[in-house]
mmCIF file of C-alpha atoms in Angstrom:
data_model
loop_
_atom_site.group_PDB
_atom_site.id
_atom_site.type_symbol
_atom_site.label_atom_id
_atom_site.label_comp_id
_atom_site.label_asym_id
_atom_site.label_seq_id
_atom_site.Cartn_x
_atom_site.Cartn_y
_atom_site.Cartn_z
ATOM 1 C CA MET A 1 -10.292 -94.979 -63.988
ATOM 2 C CA SER A 2 -10.452 -98.102 -62.009
ATOM 3 C CA HIS A 3 -14.128 -98.793 -62.239
ATOM 4 C CA TRP A 4 -13.967 -99.663 -65.966
ATOM 5 C CA LYS A 5 -11.546 -102.480 -65.443
ATOM 6 C CA ASN A 6 -10.574 -104.938 -62.824
ATOM 7 C CA LYS A 7 -9.048 -103.407 -59.974
ATOM 8 C CA GLU A 8 -5.804 -105.526 -60.118
ATOM 9 C CA GLU A 9 -5.548 -104.268 -63.980
ATOM 10 C CA VAL A 10 -5.500 -100.718 -63.348
ATOM 11 C CA LYS A 11 -3.686 -100.505 -59.981
ATOM 12 C CA ALA A 12 -0.843 -97.763 -59.870
ATOM 13 C CA VAL A 13 2.547 -99.006 -59.129
ATOM 14 C CA TYR A 14 4.908 -96.478 -57.684
ATOM 15 C CA GLN A 15 7.594 -95.693 -55.302
ATOM 16 C CA LEU A 16 8.559 -93.001 -52.974
ATOM 17 C CA ARG A 17 12.151 -92.247 -53.864
ATOM 18 C CA ASP A 18 14.448 -89.318 -53.431
ATOM 19 C CA SER A 19 11.488 -86.962 -52.258
ATOM 20 C CA CYS A 20 9.765 -88.162 -55.846
ATOM 21 C CA ILE A 21 6.761 -90.234 -56.608
ATOM 22 C CA VAL A 22 7.941 -92.468 -59.144
ATOM 23 C CA LEU A 23 5.165 -93.901 -61.465
ATOM 24 C CA GLN A 24 6.338 -97.265 -62.846
ATOM 25 C CA LEU A 25 5.513 -99.851 -65.470
ATOM 26 C CA PRO A 26 7.356 -103.003 -63.833
ATOM 27 C CA ASP A 27 6.753 -105.205 -66.646
ATOM 28 C CA GLU A 28 5.312 -105.961 -70.036
ATOM 29 C CA LYS A 29 2.054 -106.956 -68.330
ATOM 30 C CA GLN A 30 1.294 -103.520 -66.970
ATOM 31 C CA ARG A 31 0.417 -100.948 -69.684
ATOM 32 C CA VAL A 32 -0.629 -98.052 -67.484
ATOM 33 C CA SER A 33 0.229 -96.889 -63.880
ATOM 34 C CA ALA A 34 -1.724 -93.494 -62.788
ATOM 35 C CA ILE A 35 -2.592 -91.625 -60.023
ATOM 36 C CA VAL A 36 -5.908 -89.577 -59.884
ATOM 37 C CA THR A 37 -7.110 -86.970 -57.219
ATOM 38 C CA GLY A 38 -10.682 -87.719 -57.543
ATOM 39 C CA MET A 39 -12.880 -90.560 -58.514
ATOM 40 C CA ARG A 40 -16.536 -91.299 -59.144
ATOM 41 C CA ASP A 41 -18.197 -94.211 -61.150
ATOM 42 C CA GLY A 42 -18.543 -93.397 -64.943
ATOM 43 C CA LEU A 43 -15.925 -90.810 -64.719
ATOM 44 C CA HIS A 44 -14.250 -90.085 -68.149
ATOM 45 C CA ARG A 45 -15.913 -92.748 -70.441
ATOM 46 C CA TYR A 46 -13.707 -92.772 -73.444
ATOM 47 C CA GLY A 47 -15.498 -95.375 -75.624
ATOM 48 C CA ASP A 48 -18.831 -96.735 -76.431
ATOM 49 C CA ASP A 49 -18.004 -100.321 -75.284
ATOM 50 C CA LEU A 50 -17.197 -99.402 -71.720
ATOM 51 C CA GLY A 51 -19.242 -100.780 -69.020
ATOM 52 C CA ILE A 52 -19.032 -100.519 -65.267
ATOM 53 C CA ASP A 53 -16.673 -103.279 -63.700
ATOM 54 C CA HIS A 54 -17.496 -102.634 -60.222
ATOM 55 C CA HIS A 55 -18.195 -99.665 -57.660
ATOM 56 C CA ASP A 56 -15.504 -97.587 -56.094
ATOM 57 C CA ARG A 57 -16.321 -95.461 -53.278
ATOM 58 C CA ALA A 58 -16.196 -91.898 -54.571
ATOM 59 C CA PHE A 59 -13.598 -89.464 -53.302
ATOM 60 C CA MET A 60 -12.365 -85.645 -53.717
ATOM 61 C CA ASN A 61 -8.836 -85.350 -52.692
ATOM 62 C CA LEU A 62 -8.078 -82.471 -55.125
ATOM 63 C CA VAL A 63 -11.225 -81.693 -57.126
ATOM 64 C CA THR A 64 -11.101 -78.046 -57.724
ATOM 65 C CA LYS A 65 -11.800 -75.192 -60.202
ATOM 66 C CA TYR A 66 -9.261 -72.473 -61.262
ATOM 67 C CA GLY A 67 -6.026 -71.563 -60.012
ATOM 68 C CA TYR A 68 -2.075 -71.915 -60.938
ATOM 69 C CA PHE A 69 -0.990 -75.511 -61.059
ATOM 70 C CA GLU A 70 2.779 -76.295 -61.163
ATOM 71 C CA LEU A 71 4.778 -79.691 -61.720
ATOM 72 C CA ARG A 72 8.245 -80.491 -61.435
ATOM 73 C CA ALA A 73 8.771 -83.768 -63.151
ATOM 74 C CA LYS A 74 11.414 -86.003 -65.428
ATOM 75 C CA VAL A 75 9.570 -87.730 -68.255
ATOM 76 C CA ALA A 76 10.261 -91.293 -69.591
ATOM 77 C CA ARG A 77 12.406 -91.682 -72.735
ATOM 78 C CA GLY A 78 11.824 -94.580 -75.496
ATOM 79 C CA SER A 79 9.501 -95.082 -78.310
ATOM 80 C CA GLY A 80 5.950 -96.388 -77.217
ATOM 81 C CA LEU A 81 6.334 -94.687 -73.908
ATOM 82 C CA ASN A 82 3.904 -91.612 -72.828
ATOM 83 C CA SER A 83 4.410 -89.454 -69.870
ATOM 84 C CA ALA A 84 1.230 -87.273 -69.203
ATOM 85 C CA TRP A 85 -0.087 -84.752 -66.826
ATOM 86 C CA TRP A 86 -3.879 -84.284 -67.552
ATOM 87 C CA MET A 87 -7.114 -83.012 -65.994
ATOM 88 C CA ILE A 88 -10.833 -84.122 -66.641
ATOM 89 C CA GLY A 89 -14.149 -82.686 -65.568
ATOM 90 C CA PHE A 90 -15.649 -84.244 -62.536
ATOM 91 C CA GLU A 91 -19.134 -84.599 -64.221
ATOM 92 C CA ASN A 92 -21.437 -83.098 -61.852
ATOM 93 C CA GLN A 93 -23.350 -82.716 -64.991
ATOM 94 C CA LYS A 94 -22.722 -84.914 -67.874
ATOM 95 C CA GLU A 95 -21.547 -82.140 -70.240
ATOM 96 C CA GLN A 96 -18.836 -81.257 -67.711
ATOM 97 C CA ASN A 97 -16.463 -83.797 -69.111
ATOM 98 C CA ALA A 98 -13.576 -81.656 -71.092
ATOM 99 C CA GLU A 99 -10.099 -83.057 -70.927
ATOM 100 C CA ILE A 100 -7.161 -80.759 -70.603
ATOM 101 C CA ASP A 101 -3.718 -82.351 -71.481
ATOM 102 C CA ILE A 102 -1.198 -80.099 -69.844
ATOM 103 C CA PHE A 103 1.214 -82.411 -71.555
ATOM 104 C CA GLU A 104 1.486 -85.817 -73.180
ATOM 105 C CA MET A 105 5.239 -86.442 -73.731
ATOM 106 C CA LEU A 106 5.826 -89.162 -76.209
ATOM 107 C CA GLY A 107 9.258 -90.970 -75.530
ATOM 108 C CA LYS A 108 9.919 -91.295 -79.222
ATOM 109 C CA ASP A 109 10.469 -87.509 -79.365
ATOM 110 C CA THR A 110 11.118 -85.941 -75.778
ATOM 111 C CA ARG A 111 11.773 -82.341 -77.455
ATOM 112 C CA LEU A 112 7.916 -82.396 -78.400
ATOM 113 C CA LEU A 113 5.335 -80.902 -75.833
ATOM 114 C CA ASN A 114 1.992 -81.988 -76.710
ATOM 115 C CA THR A 115 -0.782 -79.604 -75.113
ATOM 116 C CA THR A 116 -4.298 -80.329 -75.828
ATOM 117 C CA LEU A 117 -7.734 -79.370 -75.078
ATOM 118 C CA HIS A 118 -10.758 -82.006 -75.757
ATOM 119 C CA SER A 119 -13.927 -80.497 -75.572
ATOM 120 C CA LEU A 120 -15.670 -83.863 -75.761
ATOM 121 C CA ARG A 121 -19.440 -83.273 -74.682
ATOM 122 C CA ASP A 122 -18.825 -79.527 -73.477
ATOM 123 C CA THR A 123 -20.533 -77.698 -76.431
ATOM 124 C CA LYS A 124 -19.133 -74.434 -74.925
ATOM 125 C CA LEU A 125 -15.495 -75.388 -75.737
ATOM 126 C CA LYS A 126 -13.760 -76.551 -78.884
ATOM 127 C CA TYR A 127 -10.897 -78.737 -79.655
ATOM 128 C CA ALA A 128 -7.585 -77.013 -79.575
ATOM 129 C CA HIS A 129 -3.823 -78.398 -79.620
ATOM 130 C CA ILE A 130 -0.143 -77.347 -79.926
ATOM 131 C CA PRO A 131 2.647 -79.496 -80.587
ATOM 132 C CA TYR A 132 5.187 -77.152 -78.940
ATOM 133 C CA VAL A 133 8.991 -78.293 -79.867
ATOM 134 C CA THR A 134 11.465 -77.473 -77.054
ATOM 135 C CA ASP A 135 15.385 -76.463 -77.385
ATOM 136 C CA VAL A 136 16.141 -79.271 -74.674
ATOM 137 C CA ASP A 137 15.503 -83.077 -74.338
ATOM 138 C CA LEU A 138 13.057 -83.010 -71.537
ATOM 139 C CA SER A 139 13.851 -86.621 -70.421
ATOM 140 C CA GLU A 140 17.480 -85.726 -69.308
ATOM 141 C CA ASP A 141 16.630 -83.853 -66.427
ATOM 142 C CA PHE A 142 13.633 -82.342 -64.395
ATOM 143 C CA HIS A 143 11.685 -79.593 -65.558
ATOM 144 C CA VAL A 144 8.840 -77.301 -64.343
ATOM 145 C CA PHE A 145 5.518 -77.258 -65.999
ATOM 146 C CA GLY A 146 3.027 -74.573 -65.266
ATOM 147 C CA PHE A 147 -0.680 -74.279 -66.057
ATOM 148 C CA LYS A 148 -2.744 -71.184 -65.238
ATOM 149 C CA TRP A 149 -6.365 -71.604 -65.407
ATOM 150 C CA ASP A 150 -8.998 -68.737 -64.673
ATOM 151 C CA GLU A 151 -12.391 -67.505 -65.997
ATOM 152 C CA SER A 152 -10.754 -65.789 -68.879
ATOM 153 C CA GLY A 153 -8.660 -68.913 -70.417
ATOM 154 C CA MET A 154 -5.689 -70.844 -69.976
ATOM 155 C CA LYS A 155 -1.991 -70.340 -70.173
ATOM 156 C CA PHE A 156 0.682 -73.114 -70.386
ATOM 157 C CA TYR A 157 4.161 -72.829 -69.251
ATOM 158 C CA LEU A 158 7.710 -74.626 -69.510
ATOM 159 C CA ASP A 159 10.390 -73.743 -66.958
ATOM 160 C CA HIS A 160 8.503 -70.521 -66.226
ATOM 161 C CA GLU A 161 8.211 -69.404 -70.008
ATOM 162 C CA LEU A 162 4.927 -69.131 -71.598
ATOM 163 C CA TYR A 163 4.441 -71.134 -74.751
ATOM 164 C CA TRP A 164 0.630 -71.173 -75.430
ATOM 165 C CA GLU A 165 -2.400 -69.362 -74.315
ATOM 166 C CA ILE A 166 -5.962 -69.782 -75.253
ATOM 167 C CA ASP A 167 -9.195 -67.895 -74.288
ATOM 168 C CA GLN A 168 -11.258 -71.120 -73.522
ATOM 169 C CA SER A 169 -11.694 -72.265 -70.081
ATOM 170 C CA PRO A 170 -14.012 -75.132 -68.449
ATOM 171 C CA ASP A 171 -16.178 -73.392 -65.796
ATOM 172 C CA TYR A 172 -16.484 -76.623 -63.405
ATOM 173 C CA PRO A 173 -14.475 -78.645 -61.037
ATOM 174 C CA MET A 174 -11.684 -81.030 -62.305
ATOM 175 C CA VAL A 175 -9.659 -83.864 -61.337
ATOM 176 C CA THR A 176 -5.845 -84.186 -61.857
ATOM 177 C CA LEU A 177 -3.970 -87.358 -63.269
ATOM 178 C CA LEU A 178 -0.262 -88.136 -63.542
ATOM 179 C CA GLN A 179 0.361 -90.897 -65.699
ATOM 180 C CA ILE A 180 2.916 -93.242 -67.647
ATOM 181 C CA ASN A 181 1.699 -95.618 -70.069
ATOM 182 C CA ASP A 182 2.978 -97.505 -73.187
ATOM 183 C CA GLY A 183 1.924 -98.948 -76.201
ATOM 184 C CA ASP A 184 3.030 -100.505 -79.676
ATOM 185 C CA GLY A 185 2.318 -98.533 -82.705
ATOM 186 C CA GLY A 186 -0.009 -95.822 -83.795
ATOM 187 C CA TRP A 187 0.418 -92.208 -82.431
ATOM 188 C CA ILE A 188 2.594 -93.482 -79.470
ATOM 189 C CA GLY A 189 5.122 -95.380 -81.722
ATOM 190 C CA ASP A 190 6.324 -98.783 -82.053
ATOM 191 C CA LEU A 191 7.557 -100.070 -78.649
ATOM 192 C CA ASP A 192 11.215 -99.903 -78.043
ATOM 193 C CA HIS A 193 12.182 -103.111 -76.390
ATOM 194 C CA SER A 194 15.650 -102.195 -75.598
ATOM 195 C CA ILE A 195 14.411 -99.903 -72.657
ATOM 196 C CA PRO A 196 14.643 -101.841 -69.690
ATOM 197 C CA TYR A 197 11.746 -102.283 -67.087
ATOM 198 C CA PRO A 198 10.833 -100.765 -64.739
ATOM 199 C CA LYS A 199 10.004 -97.645 -67.015
ATOM 200 C CA GLU A 200 9.408 -94.649 -64.837
ATOM 201 C CA PHE A 201 7.975 -90.914 -64.870
ATOM 202 C CA LEU A 202 9.362 -88.948 -61.725
ATOM 203 C CA VAL A 203 7.251 -86.415 -60.055
ATOM 204 C CA ASP A 204 8.996 -84.196 -57.623
ATOM 205 C CA TYR A 205 6.016 -82.031 -56.759
ATOM 206 C CA LEU A 206 2.719 -80.897 -57.748
ATOM 207 C CA ARG A 207 1.553 -77.344 -56.253
ATOM 208 C CA VAL A 208 -1.845 -75.658 -56.632
ATOM 209 C CA TYR A 209 -1.918 -71.950 -55.961
ATOM 210 C CA LYS A 210 -5.138 -69.783 -55.806
ATOM 211 C CA ARG A 211 -6.007 -66.408 -56.113
ATOM 212 C CA ASP A 212 -8.443 -64.444 -53.490
ATOM 213 C CA GLY A 213 -11.815 -65.464 -54.230
ATOM 214 C CA MET A 214 -10.932 -68.720 -56.001
ATOM 215 C CA PRO A 215 -12.841 -71.641 -54.549
ATOM 216 C CA GLN A 216 -10.762 -73.895 -52.373
ATOM 217 C CA GLU A 217 -12.785 -77.075 -51.611
ATOM 218 C CA LEU A 218 -15.973 -77.793 -53.607
ATOM 219 C CA THR A 219 -18.951 -79.665 -52.626
ATOM 220 C CA PRO A 220 -20.162 -82.492 -55.168
ATOM 221 C CA ILE A 221 -22.914 -80.199 -56.197
ATOM 222 C CA GLU A 222 -22.826 -76.612 -55.476
ATOM 223 C CA GLY A 223 -25.930 -75.000 -53.748
ATOM 224 C CA LYS A 224 -28.179 -75.121 -50.473
ATOM 225 C CA GLU A 225 -31.031 -77.221 -49.955
ATOM 226 C CA SER A 226 -32.453 -79.741 -47.525
ATOM 227 C CA ASN A 227 -32.090 -82.840 -49.983
ATOM 228 C CA LEU A 228 -29.129 -84.440 -48.702
ATOM 229 C CA ALA A 229 -28.666 -86.533 -51.964
ATOM 230 C CA ARG A 230 -27.405 -83.280 -53.680
ATOM 231 C CA TYR A 231 -24.505 -83.135 -51.587
ATOM 232 C CA ALA A 232 -23.555 -86.796 -52.420
ATOM 233 C CA ILE A 233 -21.799 -88.400 -55.376
ATOM 234 C CA SER A 234 -23.613 -90.896 -57.194
ATOM 235 C CA GLY A 235 -22.489 -94.296 -58.468
ATOM 236 C CA VAL A 236 -23.677 -97.591 -59.591
ATOM 237 C CA GLY A 237 -22.544 -101.200 -58.859
ATOM 238 C CA ASN A 238 -23.725 -102.772 -62.175
ATOM 239 C CA ASP A 239 -23.691 -101.199 -65.754
ATOM 240 C CA ILE A 240 -26.064 -98.618 -67.047
ATOM 241 C CA MET A 241 -27.690 -98.055 -70.347
ATOM 242 C CA TRP A 242 -24.987 -95.176 -71.520
ATOM 243 C CA GLY A 243 -26.144 -94.768 -75.199
ATOM 244 C CA ASP A 244 -23.804 -92.664 -77.785
ATOM 245 C CA LEU A 245 -20.683 -91.401 -76.102
ATOM 246 C CA TYR A 246 -21.258 -87.961 -76.986
ATOM 247 C CA ASN A 247 -25.050 -87.897 -76.832
ATOM 248 C CA ALA A 248 -25.705 -90.131 -73.919
ATOM 249 C CA GLN A 249 -29.193 -89.925 -72.320
ATOM 250 C CA SER A 250 -28.398 -91.718 -69.368
ATOM 251 C CA HIS A 251 -25.540 -90.960 -66.971
ATOM 252 C CA VAL A 252 -24.550 -91.540 -63.301
ATOM 253 C CA CYS A 253 -24.899 -87.962 -62.427
ATOM 254 C CA TYR A 254 -28.746 -87.969 -63.198
ATOM 255 C CA ILE A 255 -29.329 -90.104 -60.030
ATOM 256 C CA ASN A 256 -29.327 -87.027 -57.649
ATOM 257 C CA ASP A 257 -29.295 -84.038 -59.966
ATOM 258 C CA GLY A 258 -32.856 -82.988 -58.776
ATOM 259 C CA ASP A 259 -33.998 -82.848 -62.509
ATOM 260 C CA PRO A 260 -37.115 -84.842 -63.193
ATOM 261 C CA ASN A 261 -36.095 -84.667 -66.818
ATOM 262 C CA THR A 262 -32.992 -86.799 -66.687
ATOM 263 C CA ALA A 263 -32.935 -90.411 -65.771
ATOM 264 C CA LEU A 264 -30.638 -93.173 -65.116
ATOM 265 C CA ILE A 265 -31.440 -96.058 -67.364
ATOM 266 C CA SER A 266 -30.676 -99.618 -66.543
ATOM 267 C CA LYS A 267 -29.030 -101.923 -68.738
ATOM 268 C CA PRO A 268 -31.016 -104.891 -70.322
ATOM 269 C CA ALA A 269 -30.119 -108.253 -69.195
ATOM 270 C CA GLU A 270 -27.842 -107.098 -66.458
ATOM 271 C CA SER A 271 -28.760 -109.710 -63.553
ATOM 272 C CA LEU A 272 -30.272 -108.582 -60.370
ATOM 273 C CA PRO A 273 -29.861 -107.077 -57.905
ATOM 274 C CA HIS A 274 -28.644 -103.682 -59.249
ATOM 275 C CA TYR A 275 -26.859 -101.154 -56.894
ATOM 276 C CA VAL A 276 -27.347 -97.563 -56.944
ATOM 277 C CA TYR A 277 -25.049 -95.558 -54.527
ATOM 278 C CA LEU A 278 -24.664 -92.119 -52.948
ATOM 279 C CA ASP A 279 -21.370 -91.330 -51.268
ATOM 280 C CA TRP A 280 -20.855 -88.428 -49.012
ATOM 281 C CA MET A 281 -17.601 -86.793 -48.028
ATOM 282 C CA GLU A 282 -18.700 -86.128 -44.545
ATOM 283 C CA PRO A 283 -20.942 -88.230 -42.347
ATOM 284 C CA GLN A 284 -24.716 -87.540 -42.568
ATOM 285 C CA VAL A 285 -28.052 -88.011 -40.650
ATOM 286 C CA PHE A 286 -31.195 -88.954 -42.245
ATOM 287 C CA ASP A 287 -34.490 -90.886 -41.954
ATOM 288 C CA SER A 288 -36.107 -90.869 -45.304
ATOM 289 C CA VAL A 289 -35.371 -91.784 -49.179
ATOM 290 C CA ALA A 290 -37.658 -91.052 -51.909
ATOM 291 C CA LEU A 291 -37.352 -92.444 -55.458
ATOM 292 C CA THR A 292 -38.943 -90.754 -58.398
ATOM 293 C CA THR A 293 -39.522 -92.704 -61.669
ATOM 294 C CA ARG A 294 -41.612 -91.911 -64.838
ATOM 295 C CA ALA A 295 -44.297 -94.191 -66.454
ATOM 296 C CA GLY A 296 -43.710 -96.380 -63.275
ATOM 297 C CA LEU A 297 -46.077 -99.242 -64.484
ATOM 298 C CA LYS A 298 -43.910 -99.731 -67.645
ATOM 299 C CA GLN A 299 -40.421 -99.177 -66.293
ATOM 300 C CA GLY A 300 -40.390 -98.529 -62.620
ATOM 301 C CA PRO A 301 -38.430 -100.394 -59.800
ATOM 302 C CA THR A 302 -41.029 -101.870 -57.633
ATOM 303 C CA VAL A 303 -38.907 -103.703 -54.808
ATOM 304 C CA TRP A 304 -35.800 -102.332 -53.460
ATOM 305 C CA ASP A 305 -33.669 -102.337 -50.072
ATOM 306 C CA ILE A 306 -32.057 -99.207 -48.454
ATOM 307 C CA GLU A 307 -28.758 -100.242 -47.000
ATOM 308 C CA VAL A 308 -26.231 -97.706 -45.398
ATOM 309 C CA SER A 309 -22.549 -97.788 -44.241
ATOM 310 C CA GLN A 310 -20.562 -95.824 -41.976
ATOM 311 C CA ASP A 311 -17.304 -95.755 -44.243
ATOM 312 C CA GLY A 312 -18.921 -97.043 -47.786
ATOM 313 C CA ALA A 313 -16.501 -99.673 -48.021
ATOM 314 C CA ALA A 314 -17.721 -102.377 -45.720
ATOM 315 C CA GLY A 315 -20.443 -103.068 -42.951
ATOM 316 C CA TRP A 316 -23.350 -102.467 -44.944
ATOM 317 C CA TYR A 317 -26.766 -103.079 -43.262
ATOM 318 C CA LYS A 318 -30.286 -102.671 -44.247
ATOM 319 C CA VAL A 319 -32.360 -99.915 -42.630
ATOM 320 C CA ALA A 320 -35.409 -100.308 -44.689
ATOM 321 C CA GLU A 321 -37.399 -102.098 -47.788
ATOM 322 C CA SER A 322 -39.963 -100.565 -50.161
ATOM 323 C CA GLY A 323 -42.283 -103.309 -49.935
ATOM 324 C CA GLU A 324 -43.823 -104.139 -53.493
ATOM 325 C CA VAL A 325 -44.459 -100.551 -54.875
ATOM 326 C CA ASP A 326 -47.838 -100.158 -56.767
ATOM 327 C CA TRP A 327 -47.228 -97.468 -59.455
ATOM 328 C CA ARG A 328 -50.240 -96.016 -61.160
ATOM 329 C CA ASN A 329 -49.028 -94.343 -64.289
ATOM 330 C CA HIS A 330 -48.395 -95.906 -67.671
ATOM 331 C CA GLU A 331 -47.405 -92.880 -69.515
ATOM 332 C CA ASP A 332 -45.320 -89.828 -69.099
ATOM 333 C CA ASP A 333 -46.267 -88.990 -65.327
ATOM 334 C CA LEU A 334 -43.737 -88.820 -62.474
ATOM 335 C CA GLU A 335 -44.209 -90.559 -59.413
ATOM 336 C CA THR A 336 -42.507 -90.718 -56.320
ATOM 337 C CA CYS A 337 -42.213 -93.435 -53.432
ATOM 338 C CA GLU A 338 -40.918 -92.276 -50.133
ATOM 339 C CA VAL A 339 -39.649 -94.682 -47.460
ATOM 340 C CA THR A 340 -39.153 -93.398 -43.799
ATOM 341 C CA PHE A 341 -37.196 -95.594 -41.226
ATOM 342 C CA ALA A 342 -35.586 -95.003 -37.896
ATOM 343 C CA ARG A 343 -32.918 -92.291 -38.027
ATOM 344 C CA VAL A 344 -29.381 -93.214 -39.009
ATOM 345 C CA GLU A 345 -26.334 -91.382 -38.127
ATOM 346 C CA GLN A 346 -22.445 -91.087 -38.999
ATOM 347 C CA VAL A 347 -23.448 -92.583 -42.516
ATOM 348 C CA LYS A 348 -21.066 -91.827 -45.389
ATOM 349 C CA SER A 349 -22.771 -94.027 -48.083
ATOM 350 C CA LEU A 350 -26.242 -95.229 -48.942
ATOM 351 C CA ARG A 351 -27.166 -97.743 -51.388
ATOM 352 C CA LEU A 352 -30.352 -98.860 -53.039
ATOM 353 C CA VAL A 353 -30.581 -102.674 -53.741
ATOM 354 C CA ILE A 354 -32.924 -102.955 -56.819
ATOM 355 C CA ARG A 355 -34.526 -106.470 -56.663
ATOM 356 C CA GLN A 356 -37.481 -106.054 -59.095
ATOM 357 C CA PHE A 357 -38.987 -103.800 -61.648
ATOM 358 C CA ASN A 358 -41.768 -103.441 -64.013
ATOM 359 C CA GLY A 359 -41.291 -104.608 -67.748
ATOM 360 C CA ASP A 360 -39.523 -107.546 -69.399
ATOM 361 C CA LYS A 361 -37.052 -108.995 -66.929
ATOM 362 C CA GLU A 362 -34.695 -109.961 -69.515
ATOM 363 C CA ALA A 363 -34.659 -107.343 -72.250
ATOM 364 C CA GLY A 364 -36.489 -104.528 -70.410
ATOM 365 C CA THR A 365 -35.175 -101.525 -68.425
ATOM 366 C CA TYR A 366 -36.235 -99.122 -65.577
ATOM 367 C CA GLN A 367 -35.528 -95.684 -65.020
ATOM 368 C CA ILE A 368 -34.778 -93.653 -61.855
ATOM 369 C CA GLN A 369 -35.600 -89.965 -62.364
ATOM 370 C CA ASP A 370 -34.068 -88.839 -59.054
ATOM 371 C CA LEU A 371 -33.254 -90.005 -55.565
ATOM 372 C CA ALA A 372 -33.639 -87.544 -52.558
ATOM 373 C CA VAL A 373 -32.558 -88.136 -49.030
ATOM 374 C CA TYR A 374 -33.957 -86.051 -46.037
ATOM 375 C CA LEU A 375 -34.003 -85.734 -42.216
ATOM 376 C CA LYS A 376 -37.511 -85.092 -41.311
#
């Protein structure tokens, strides 16, 4: 989850060797090496103290719902090591953040397969866990791990034999992660310094099978409407006011969810300018951007630029600016400012550059209830 930390700190180290992806911890300085099939800012916030380090362009290489997933892998052995295959909700809504640990294999006991459902903010689910003891040492050779997920529940397999079944099932798109990490003490065990570097988790293949009628590729937000922002993945370049981990009232997904009752809230004392992003998977054409806020005279952005990029990584250029917006309402009323400009084409990313807002510039915050993007 590179947006939580410096990019170099979380960069995956791996080799392609003997038909495998070999995830590696090259030395004692790197504590985790992981690859992920989808990314968005704010994904999998696992602690109240986390803040956005930087914006990463969103991607959806494999963000999907339901299917039979199969992994052939050889896990790492040694106390203080963990080899893991897990999935997390893509958070098109903030409640869609459950975590499924198909396995967490602790190197201190590679006969013990830990499989867990963490409900997190998803109130439709509840925590469940099985510590499954196998007959073999899973670090000595490759084994096949299976995960069947559909509307009725989830099933977990080791070498094609069912070992756990539950009737709970996240009903939203999820991202897949493959990971090796180490630690020293606690649940993961004291680090065994006799295990040489690089420490490795070998993955031969990951395969995904779909039943007829199961979704294959998913748009960021499902549904049809003229607001192009609804098909984008929202992000931020600065930190936001998250609030409590489980009861957060501000979330990145609120930027373009079309719901005026949800809001992105800026973090106090975060230096201006602030950046708010929309990333599309396919190029878009548009000529209008609308920002909606509540109680604009107290907490509304007042000056912002609109910038676009053809790839979302570089080549940003300004297409319009808001001027100084004169909001009228102090209280709970919603207001919208729409900025129209010359049509832009082949655009994969848009960002608002927030330069001023109403309220205390040091301790105050502003709210964005929604962003909308149109071709008129």
